[in-house]
XYZ file of C-alpha atoms in Angstrom:
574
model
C 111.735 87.639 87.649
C 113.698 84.884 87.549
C 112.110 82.736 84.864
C 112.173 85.462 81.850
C 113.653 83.583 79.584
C 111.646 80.855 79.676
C 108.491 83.031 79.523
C 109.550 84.428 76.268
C 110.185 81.187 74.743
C 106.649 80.169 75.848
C 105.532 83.862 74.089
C 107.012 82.155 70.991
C 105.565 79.226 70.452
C 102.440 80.721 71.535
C 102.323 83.476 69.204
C 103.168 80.740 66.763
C 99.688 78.295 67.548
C 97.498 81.420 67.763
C 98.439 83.610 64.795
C 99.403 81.179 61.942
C 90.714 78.301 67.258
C 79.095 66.521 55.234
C 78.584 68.383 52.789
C 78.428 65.556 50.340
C 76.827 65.495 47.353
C 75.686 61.948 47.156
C 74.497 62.006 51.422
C 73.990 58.869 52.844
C 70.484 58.109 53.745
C 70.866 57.502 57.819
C 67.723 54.906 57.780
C 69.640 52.654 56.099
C 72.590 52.845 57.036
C 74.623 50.217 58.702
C 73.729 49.677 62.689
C 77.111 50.510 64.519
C 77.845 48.828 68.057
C 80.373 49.851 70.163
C 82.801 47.087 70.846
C 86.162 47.487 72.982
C 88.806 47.588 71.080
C 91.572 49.552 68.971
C 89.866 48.666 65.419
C 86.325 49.951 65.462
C 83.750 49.743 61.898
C 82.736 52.942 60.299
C 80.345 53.422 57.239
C 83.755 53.774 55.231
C 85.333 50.462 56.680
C 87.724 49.383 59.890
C 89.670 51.765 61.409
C 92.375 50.693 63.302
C 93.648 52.810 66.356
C 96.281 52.810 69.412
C 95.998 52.294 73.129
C 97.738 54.540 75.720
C 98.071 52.532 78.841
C 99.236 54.905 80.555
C 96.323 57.192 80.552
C 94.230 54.292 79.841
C 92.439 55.364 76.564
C 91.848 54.331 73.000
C 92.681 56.702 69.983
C 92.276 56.858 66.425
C 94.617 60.134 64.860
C 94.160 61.306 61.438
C 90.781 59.488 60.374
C 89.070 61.259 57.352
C 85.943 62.745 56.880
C 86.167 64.046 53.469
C 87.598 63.648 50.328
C 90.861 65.637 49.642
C 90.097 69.298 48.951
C 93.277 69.252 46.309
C 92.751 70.073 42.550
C 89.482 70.441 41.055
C 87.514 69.729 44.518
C 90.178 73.033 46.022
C 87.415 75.184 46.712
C 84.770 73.179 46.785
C 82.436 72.225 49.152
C 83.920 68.726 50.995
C 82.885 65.340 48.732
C 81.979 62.148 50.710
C 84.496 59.486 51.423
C 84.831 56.294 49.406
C 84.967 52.675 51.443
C 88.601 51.842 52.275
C 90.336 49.128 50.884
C 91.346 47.695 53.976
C 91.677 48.822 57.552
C 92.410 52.234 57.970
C 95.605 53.009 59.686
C 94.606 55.382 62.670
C 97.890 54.410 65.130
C 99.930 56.736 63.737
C 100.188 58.877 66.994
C 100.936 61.916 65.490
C 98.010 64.623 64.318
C 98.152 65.468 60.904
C 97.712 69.492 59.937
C 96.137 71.126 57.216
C 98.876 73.190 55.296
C 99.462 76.120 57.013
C 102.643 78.795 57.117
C 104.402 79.604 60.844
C 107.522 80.513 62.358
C 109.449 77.537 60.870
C 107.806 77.732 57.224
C 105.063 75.334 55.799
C 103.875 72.554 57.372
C 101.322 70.015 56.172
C 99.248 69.294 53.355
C 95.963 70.192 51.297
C 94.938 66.799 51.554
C 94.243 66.630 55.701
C 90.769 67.156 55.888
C 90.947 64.337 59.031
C 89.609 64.533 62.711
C 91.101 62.684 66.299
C 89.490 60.683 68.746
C 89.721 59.683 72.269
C 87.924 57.997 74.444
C 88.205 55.822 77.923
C 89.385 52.201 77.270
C 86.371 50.973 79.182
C 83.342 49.124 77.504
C 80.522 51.883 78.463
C 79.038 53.783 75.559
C 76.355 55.839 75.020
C 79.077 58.568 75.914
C 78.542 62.073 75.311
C 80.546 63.450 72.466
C 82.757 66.851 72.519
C 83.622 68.051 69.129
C 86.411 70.601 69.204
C 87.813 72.831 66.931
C 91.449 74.253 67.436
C 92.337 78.205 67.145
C 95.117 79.753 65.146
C 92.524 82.817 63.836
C 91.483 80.676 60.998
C 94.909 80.690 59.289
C 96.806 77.841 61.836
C 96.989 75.848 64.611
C 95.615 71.808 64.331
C 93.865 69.018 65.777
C 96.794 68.777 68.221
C 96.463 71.443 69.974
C 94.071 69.957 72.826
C 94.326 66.299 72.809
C 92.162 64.023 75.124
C 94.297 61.514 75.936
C 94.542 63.445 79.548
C 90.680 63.453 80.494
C 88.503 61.116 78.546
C 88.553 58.972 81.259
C 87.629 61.419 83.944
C 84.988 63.104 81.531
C 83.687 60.436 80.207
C 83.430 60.793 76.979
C 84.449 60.745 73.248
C 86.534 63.472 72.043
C 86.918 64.355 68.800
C 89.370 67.059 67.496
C 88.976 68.335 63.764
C 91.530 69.805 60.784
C 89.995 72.183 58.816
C 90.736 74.221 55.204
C 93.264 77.256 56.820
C 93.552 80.897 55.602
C 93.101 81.646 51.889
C 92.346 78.349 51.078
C 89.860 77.911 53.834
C 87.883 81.485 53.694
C 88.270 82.970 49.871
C 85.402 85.824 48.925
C 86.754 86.463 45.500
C 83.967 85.632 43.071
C 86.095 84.264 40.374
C 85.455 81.294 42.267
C 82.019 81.085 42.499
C 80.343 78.070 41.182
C 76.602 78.425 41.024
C 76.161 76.511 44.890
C 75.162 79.039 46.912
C 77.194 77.080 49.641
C 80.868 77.510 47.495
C 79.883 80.956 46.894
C 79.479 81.813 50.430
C 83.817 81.707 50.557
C 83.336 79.954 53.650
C 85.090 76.462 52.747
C 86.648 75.953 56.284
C 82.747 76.253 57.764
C 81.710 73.549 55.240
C 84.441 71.194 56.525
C 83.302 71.566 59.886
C 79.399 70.877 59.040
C 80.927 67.972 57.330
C 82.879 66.739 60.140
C 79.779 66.817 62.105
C 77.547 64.699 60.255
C 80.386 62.581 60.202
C 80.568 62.004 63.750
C 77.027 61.537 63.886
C 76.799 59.031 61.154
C 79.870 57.210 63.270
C 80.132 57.766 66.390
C 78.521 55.012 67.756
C 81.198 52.769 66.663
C 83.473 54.480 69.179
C 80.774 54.444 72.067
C 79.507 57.918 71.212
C 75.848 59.035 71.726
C 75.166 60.639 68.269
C 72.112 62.803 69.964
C 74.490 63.989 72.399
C 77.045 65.989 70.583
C 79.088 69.484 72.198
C 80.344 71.398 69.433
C 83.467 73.539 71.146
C 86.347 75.345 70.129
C 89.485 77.789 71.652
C 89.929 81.323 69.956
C 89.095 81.099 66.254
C 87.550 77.847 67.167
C 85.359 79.544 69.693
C 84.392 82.394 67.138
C 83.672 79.529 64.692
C 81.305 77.392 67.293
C 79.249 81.156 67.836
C 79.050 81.488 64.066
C 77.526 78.215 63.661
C 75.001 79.148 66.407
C 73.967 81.672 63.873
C 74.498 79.625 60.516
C 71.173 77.527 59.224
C 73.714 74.910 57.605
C 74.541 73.826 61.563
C 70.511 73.544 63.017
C 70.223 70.372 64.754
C 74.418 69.358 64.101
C 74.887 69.451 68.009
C 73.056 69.639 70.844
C 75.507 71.724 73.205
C 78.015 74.176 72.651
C 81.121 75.323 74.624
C 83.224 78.802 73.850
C 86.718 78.973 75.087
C 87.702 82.626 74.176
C 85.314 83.122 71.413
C 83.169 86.030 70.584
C 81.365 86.843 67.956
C 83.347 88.342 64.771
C 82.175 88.099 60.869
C 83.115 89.901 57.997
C 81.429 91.810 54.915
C 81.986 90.398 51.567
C 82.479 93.402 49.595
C 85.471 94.546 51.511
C 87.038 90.876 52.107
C 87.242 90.711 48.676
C 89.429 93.956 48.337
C 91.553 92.394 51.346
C 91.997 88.621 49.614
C 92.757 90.975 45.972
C 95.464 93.038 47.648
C 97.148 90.100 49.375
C 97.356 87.791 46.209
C 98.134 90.564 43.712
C 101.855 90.589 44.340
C 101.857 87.222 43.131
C 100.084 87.879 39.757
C 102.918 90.319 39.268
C 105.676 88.174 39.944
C 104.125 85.460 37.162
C 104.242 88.061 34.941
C 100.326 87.384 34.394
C 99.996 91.559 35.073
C 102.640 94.136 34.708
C 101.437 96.285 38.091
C 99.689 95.314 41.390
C 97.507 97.461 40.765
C 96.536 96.080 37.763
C 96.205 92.670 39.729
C 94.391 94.138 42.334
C 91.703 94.958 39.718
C 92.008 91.708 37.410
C 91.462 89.664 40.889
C 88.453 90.953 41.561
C 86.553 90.067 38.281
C 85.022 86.643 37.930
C 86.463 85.705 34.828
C 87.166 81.924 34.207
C 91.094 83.648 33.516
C 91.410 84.443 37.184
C 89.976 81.139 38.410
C 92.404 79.128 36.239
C 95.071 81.733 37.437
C 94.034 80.458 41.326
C 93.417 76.880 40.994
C 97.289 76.855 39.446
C 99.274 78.315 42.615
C 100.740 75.931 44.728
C 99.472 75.599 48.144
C 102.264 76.421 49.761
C 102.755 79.844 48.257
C 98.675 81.009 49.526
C 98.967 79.407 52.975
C 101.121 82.037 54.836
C 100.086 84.515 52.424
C 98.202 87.094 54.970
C 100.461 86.420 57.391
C 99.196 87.506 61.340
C 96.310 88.752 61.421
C 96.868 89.545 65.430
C 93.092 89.240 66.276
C 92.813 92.071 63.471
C 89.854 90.856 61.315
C 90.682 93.939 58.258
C 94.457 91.747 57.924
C 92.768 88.423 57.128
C 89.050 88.917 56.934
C 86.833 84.968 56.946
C 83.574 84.264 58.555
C 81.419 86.133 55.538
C 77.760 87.180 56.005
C 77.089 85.803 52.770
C 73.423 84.941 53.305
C 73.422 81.316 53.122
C 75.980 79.905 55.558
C 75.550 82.716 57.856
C 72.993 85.829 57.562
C 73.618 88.586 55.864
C 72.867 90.866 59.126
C 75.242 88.552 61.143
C 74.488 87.509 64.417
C 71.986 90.818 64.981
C 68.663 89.195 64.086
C 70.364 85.481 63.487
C 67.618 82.346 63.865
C 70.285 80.685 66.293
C 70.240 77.161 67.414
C 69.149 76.969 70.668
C 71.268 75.064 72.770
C 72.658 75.337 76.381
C 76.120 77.662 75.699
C 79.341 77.741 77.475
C 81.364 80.970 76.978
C 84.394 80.939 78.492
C 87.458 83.514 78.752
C 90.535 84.511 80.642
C 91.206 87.436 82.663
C 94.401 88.512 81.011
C 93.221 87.318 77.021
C 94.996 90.123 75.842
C 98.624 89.462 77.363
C 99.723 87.587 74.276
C 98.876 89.554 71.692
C 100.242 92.784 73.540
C 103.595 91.035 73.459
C 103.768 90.079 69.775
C 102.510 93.859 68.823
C 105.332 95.750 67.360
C 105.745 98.527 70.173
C 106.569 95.485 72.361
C 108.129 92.885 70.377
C 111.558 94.254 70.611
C 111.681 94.159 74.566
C 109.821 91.066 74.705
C 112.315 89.120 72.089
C 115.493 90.706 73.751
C 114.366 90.025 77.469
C 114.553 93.129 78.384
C 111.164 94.201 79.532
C 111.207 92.901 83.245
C 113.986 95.233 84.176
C 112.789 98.220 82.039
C 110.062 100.253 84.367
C 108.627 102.059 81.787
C 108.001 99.732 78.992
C 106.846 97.429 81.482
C 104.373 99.502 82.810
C 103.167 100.488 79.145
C 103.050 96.534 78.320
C 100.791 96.472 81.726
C 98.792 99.255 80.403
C 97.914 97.471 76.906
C 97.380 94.330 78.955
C 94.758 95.150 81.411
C 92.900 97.378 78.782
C 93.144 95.326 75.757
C 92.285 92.334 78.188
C 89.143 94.151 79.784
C 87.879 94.850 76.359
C 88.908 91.152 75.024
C 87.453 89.624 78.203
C 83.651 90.798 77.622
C 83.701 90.327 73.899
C 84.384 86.573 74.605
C 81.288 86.308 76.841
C 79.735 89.803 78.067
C 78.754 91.237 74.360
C 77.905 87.836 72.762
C 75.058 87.413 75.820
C 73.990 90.624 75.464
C 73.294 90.278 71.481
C 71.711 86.773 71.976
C 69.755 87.977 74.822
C 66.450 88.675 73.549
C 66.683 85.994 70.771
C 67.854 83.311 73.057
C 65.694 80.761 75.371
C 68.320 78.454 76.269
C 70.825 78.753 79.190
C 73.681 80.699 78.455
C 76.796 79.754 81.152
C 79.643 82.456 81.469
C 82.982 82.064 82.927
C 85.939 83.795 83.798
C 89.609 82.598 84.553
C 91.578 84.573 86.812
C 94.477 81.624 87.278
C 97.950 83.412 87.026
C 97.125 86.773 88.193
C 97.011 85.822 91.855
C 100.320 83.840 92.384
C 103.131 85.196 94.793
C 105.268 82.098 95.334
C 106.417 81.501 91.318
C 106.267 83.938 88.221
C 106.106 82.042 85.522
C 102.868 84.048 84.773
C 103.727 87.072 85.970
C 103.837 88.280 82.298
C 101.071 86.286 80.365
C 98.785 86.281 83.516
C 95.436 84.156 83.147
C 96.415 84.501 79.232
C 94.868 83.548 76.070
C 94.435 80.003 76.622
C 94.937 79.237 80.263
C 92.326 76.747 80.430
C 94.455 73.839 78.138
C 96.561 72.679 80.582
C 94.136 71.652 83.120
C 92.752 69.221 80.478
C 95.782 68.398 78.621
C 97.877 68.198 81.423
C 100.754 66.871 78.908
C 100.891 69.741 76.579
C 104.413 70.862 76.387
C 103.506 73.685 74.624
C 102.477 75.679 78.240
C 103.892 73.622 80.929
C 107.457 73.468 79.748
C 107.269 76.897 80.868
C 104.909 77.412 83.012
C 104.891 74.021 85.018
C 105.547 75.386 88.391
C 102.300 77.566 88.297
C 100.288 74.215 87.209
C 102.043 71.912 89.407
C 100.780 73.710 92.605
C 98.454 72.294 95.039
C 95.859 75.351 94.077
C 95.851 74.473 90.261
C 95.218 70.545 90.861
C 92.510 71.874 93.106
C 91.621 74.082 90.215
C 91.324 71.460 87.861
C 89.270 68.818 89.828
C 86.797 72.100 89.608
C 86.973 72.878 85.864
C 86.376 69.604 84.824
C 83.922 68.888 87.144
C 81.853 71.460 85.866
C 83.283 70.639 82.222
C 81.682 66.979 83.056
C 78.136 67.825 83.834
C 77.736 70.534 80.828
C 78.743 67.602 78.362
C 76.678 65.080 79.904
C 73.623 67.379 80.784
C 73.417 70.356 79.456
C 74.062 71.820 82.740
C 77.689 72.278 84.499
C 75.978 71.816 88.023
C 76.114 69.226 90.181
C 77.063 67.976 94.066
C 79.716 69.384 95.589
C 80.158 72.625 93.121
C 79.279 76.295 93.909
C 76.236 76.877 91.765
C 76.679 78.420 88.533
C 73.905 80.562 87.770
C 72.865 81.047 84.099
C 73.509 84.293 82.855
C 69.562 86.608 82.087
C 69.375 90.289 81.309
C 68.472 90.984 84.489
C 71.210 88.914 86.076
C 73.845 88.975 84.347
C 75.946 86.561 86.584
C 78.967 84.994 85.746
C 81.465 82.166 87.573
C 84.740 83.501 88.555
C 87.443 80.408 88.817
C 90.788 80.865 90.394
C 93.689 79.408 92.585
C 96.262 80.830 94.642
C 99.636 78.377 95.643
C 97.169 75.908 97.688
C 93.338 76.559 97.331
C 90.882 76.513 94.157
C 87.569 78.455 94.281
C 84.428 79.216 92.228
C 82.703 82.013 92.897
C 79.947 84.037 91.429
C 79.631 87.282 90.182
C 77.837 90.015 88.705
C 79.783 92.089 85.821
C 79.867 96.171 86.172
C 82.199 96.856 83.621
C 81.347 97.887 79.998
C 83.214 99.247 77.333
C 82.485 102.714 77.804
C 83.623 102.132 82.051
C 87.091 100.737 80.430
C 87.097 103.982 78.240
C 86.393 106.118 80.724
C 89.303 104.507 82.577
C 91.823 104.938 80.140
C 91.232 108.309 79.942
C 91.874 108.884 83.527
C 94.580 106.451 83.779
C 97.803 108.802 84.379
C 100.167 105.217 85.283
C 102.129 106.210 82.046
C 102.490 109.053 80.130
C 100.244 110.451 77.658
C 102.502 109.842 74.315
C 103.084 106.376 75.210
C 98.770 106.254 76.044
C 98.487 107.926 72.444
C 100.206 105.107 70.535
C 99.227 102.409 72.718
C 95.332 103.585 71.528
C 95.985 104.229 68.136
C 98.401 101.515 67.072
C 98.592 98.359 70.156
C 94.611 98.376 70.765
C 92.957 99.527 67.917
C 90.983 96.960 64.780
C 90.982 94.851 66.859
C 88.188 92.374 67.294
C 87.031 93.783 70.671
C 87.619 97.434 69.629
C 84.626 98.975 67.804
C 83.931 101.423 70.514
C 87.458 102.246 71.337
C 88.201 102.781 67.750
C 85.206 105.476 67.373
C 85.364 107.038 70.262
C 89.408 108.155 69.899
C 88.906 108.260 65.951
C 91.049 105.555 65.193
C 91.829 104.861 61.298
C 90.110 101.986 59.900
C 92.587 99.286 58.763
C 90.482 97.965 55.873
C 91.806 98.279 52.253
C 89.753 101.426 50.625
């Protein structure tokens, strides 16, 4: 494996993006608001004022980076629910180029800024309009990641349409349960600030979208790994009904989280801080003052700086119990979760990879050590345990991203539901620059943003083959239709049957060095089969099975069933 080194930088920076996927009070009345026209152009007129963008010739597109769509959540508004823009004075600057992040603590310490409440947009430097309009929300489990991390400079133009990529409120100060800050709005009491921001973003776009070309009645709401979770919750949140008219999963699945126990979580994390102000003499002490509602704890909360709650809960590693958002509060989503959910009714896109697991295997603990040294490709053993957590922890992840969220919607559901599976990666002989990560956590991004150094400055031989250009002519062919239609069918494409209880049929998409295909397929696997499996599994031995099920697989998003049926402990705070 001659490319291990830079496969482990790739690990890196990926463990990096996917650890860290209008609510206004005064709401404009749409009737009479201003009639927006698409002209061509890099300024365009929103109901805030001129915006002025940049042109890429060399893709041929027109982008605005950074625009606002909500006042600053910063000092009193902190956790609030997002307040309506005021008119610019001016033009807008939108030519920046560079996305702007919400603050947010990673590998190479804080980055950003409270005040980035601010969306992206793309779209082909062409005078058509009426374009439909993909909304997308980045991953980084709620706690990281921003509005760069898909950008659609690359394929506007051969999609057709307006892309918009949102920053939202991140970790503590973007999902916070503790009822000190509770307001009397049953929305700001839900905890679920980030979820606000991204109804707000919506209404945005569809109070402004027409000024960039976009059909406001024709909006996709999508998003990768938290991002995908988030677009599922919205499916089941009232606040969202009649937001968007599509949606699109990339690795999503349905997760939430009870408030009760969140709140013991978001206590335990912040109490070390109360003790090191000297505002408590013990954490536990903290723990318990946190978790009153006095007005002493929400001055106490509203004082700390930004920087020093952004990284607080650190990686979460797909581990909900570590940094626990998405609260069944009973206003922005039920309090029974998606299980008897009124959802909104729109064609659905779930969409996973075959290997989703292989990135989180490698930044577990009982890996990290051979993964960061390099030494894993030439160790037998601890490469065939990594291979072990992989396939299982990737079987399990692959049918919570589309399998089990089908299944739960099924009888509740009219519209079409489309899944998908990724197999890109695990099929290549002639490079092995995915021999490791396999059709990973994410393998979808560089067939639309074929610039993203982030994956093809390691893995740029895979892409570059014949197969994976063939691959993504298909996936954005597809890709097209479902944003335009509702439907990812058309001429020329292997039909893509909708997945129904009694045919539950999903497309397979994959590549070898020179040919793409789509193919259908029915799944046999459930959780209990991959159980059953591991059991009988004898590739490793049974210690190194043990841990792997105890302390690599288990709390885990995708691991309800595994975790009861080997006993697993429960990682919540009691």
């Amino acid at each position: 494996m001659k490319k291990t080194i830079s496969i482990l930088l790739f690990v890196l920076i990926m463990l990096v993006l996917v650890s860290c996927g209008n609510l206004s009070g005064e709401k404009k009345d749409n009737e009479t608001a201003q009639k927006q026209t698409y002209k061509m152009g890099e300024i365009q007129e929103t109901q805030y004022g001129n915006i002025k963008g940049y042109t890429n010739t060399d893709e041929n597109v027109l982008a605005w980076k950074a625009v606002p769509y909500a006042k600053a959540p910063t000092g009193d508004l902190r956790w609030k629910k997002p307040h309506e823009l005021e008119k610019f004075e001016g033009t807008f600057d939108a030519s920046k180029k560079d996305s702007q992040a919400f603050i947010q603590t990673g590998a190479d310490g804080v980055i950003g800024s409270e005040d980035n409440l601010n969306l992206d947009i793309y779209r082909p430097n062409t005078e058509k309009k009426d374009l439909p309009v993909m909304v997308y929300l980045h991953g980084g489990n709620n706690q990281g990641g921003t509005s760069a991390e898909l950008s659609g400079e690359a394929f506007v133009k051969d999609l057709e349409t307006v892309f918009v990529s949102v920053n939202y409120r991140l970790g503590p100060l973007g999902f916070n349960p503790l009822p000190a800050l509770n307001t009397g709005d049953d929305l700001e009491d839900s905890g679920n600030y980030a979820m606000l921001d991204m109804a707000a973003s919506l209404d945005w776009v569809k109070d402004n979208i027409e000024a960039f070309g976009g059909d406001k009645d024709n909006i996709t709401l999508s998003g990768f790994s938290a991002g995908g979770r988030d677009v599922m919750a919205t499916l089941a949140s009232p606040l969202f009904k009649d937001k968007y008219q599509k949606a699109i999963a990339f690795s999503g699945g349905m997760t939430t989280a009870n408030e009760e126990e969140s709140i013991k979580v978001f206590a335990k994390a912040i109490a070390p801080l109360v003790v090191e102000d000297k505002v408590k003499n013990t954490e536990d002490e903290a723990y318990q003052w946190l978790q009153t509602s006095g007005k002493d704890v929400r001055d106490y909360l509203y004082q700390l700086p930004a920087k020093r709650l952004s990284g607080l809960m650190g990686d979460a590693a797909i581990r909900m119990s570590a940094f626990p958002h998405l609260y069944t509060d009973g206003t922005v989503l039920p309090k029974n979760g998606f299980d008897d959910a009124n959802y909104s009714d729109v064609p659905l896109m779930m969409f996973t990879g075959a290997s989703e697991f292989s990135f989180f295997a490698m930044g577990d603990p009982y890996f990290a050590a051979s993964i960061g040294d390099g030494t894993i490709p030439s160790d037998a053993s601890k490469l065939a345990e990594f291979n072990f957590a992989k396939k299982y922890g990737s079987d399990f992840y692959r049918l919570f991203n589309t399998q089990k969220s089908a299944e739960k919607m099924a009888d509740q559901y009219s519209a079409p539901i489309y899944n998908t599976e990724m197999q890109f990666g695990t099929h290549l002989t002639k490079t092995d620059d995915m021999d490791l990560a396999g059709a990973f956590h994410g393998v979808f991004i560089p067939l639309l943003d074929t610039n993203n150094e982030s994956y093809l400055g390691t893995m740029s031989e895979s892409y570059g083959l014949k197969g994976a250009q063939q691959l993504k002519e298909l996936f954005r062919g597809y890709l097209k239709n479902f944003l335009h239609e509702g439907n990812p069918n058309g001429a020329g494409l292997t039909t893509w049957s909708a997945w129904k209880k009694d045919n539950q049929a999903s497309l397979v998409l994959d590549a070898n060095e020179v040919d793409a295909k789509a193919t259908m397929t029915k799944e046999t696997k459930t959780n209990q089969t991959i159980i059953d499996a591991i059991k009988k599994d004898q590739t490793i031995p049974e210690n190194a099975k043990n841990t792997i099920i105890h302390d690599v697989l288990n709390g885990r998003w995708f691991s309800s069933e595994l975790d009861a049926y080997f006993n697993n402990k429960s990682l919540w705070v009691k």
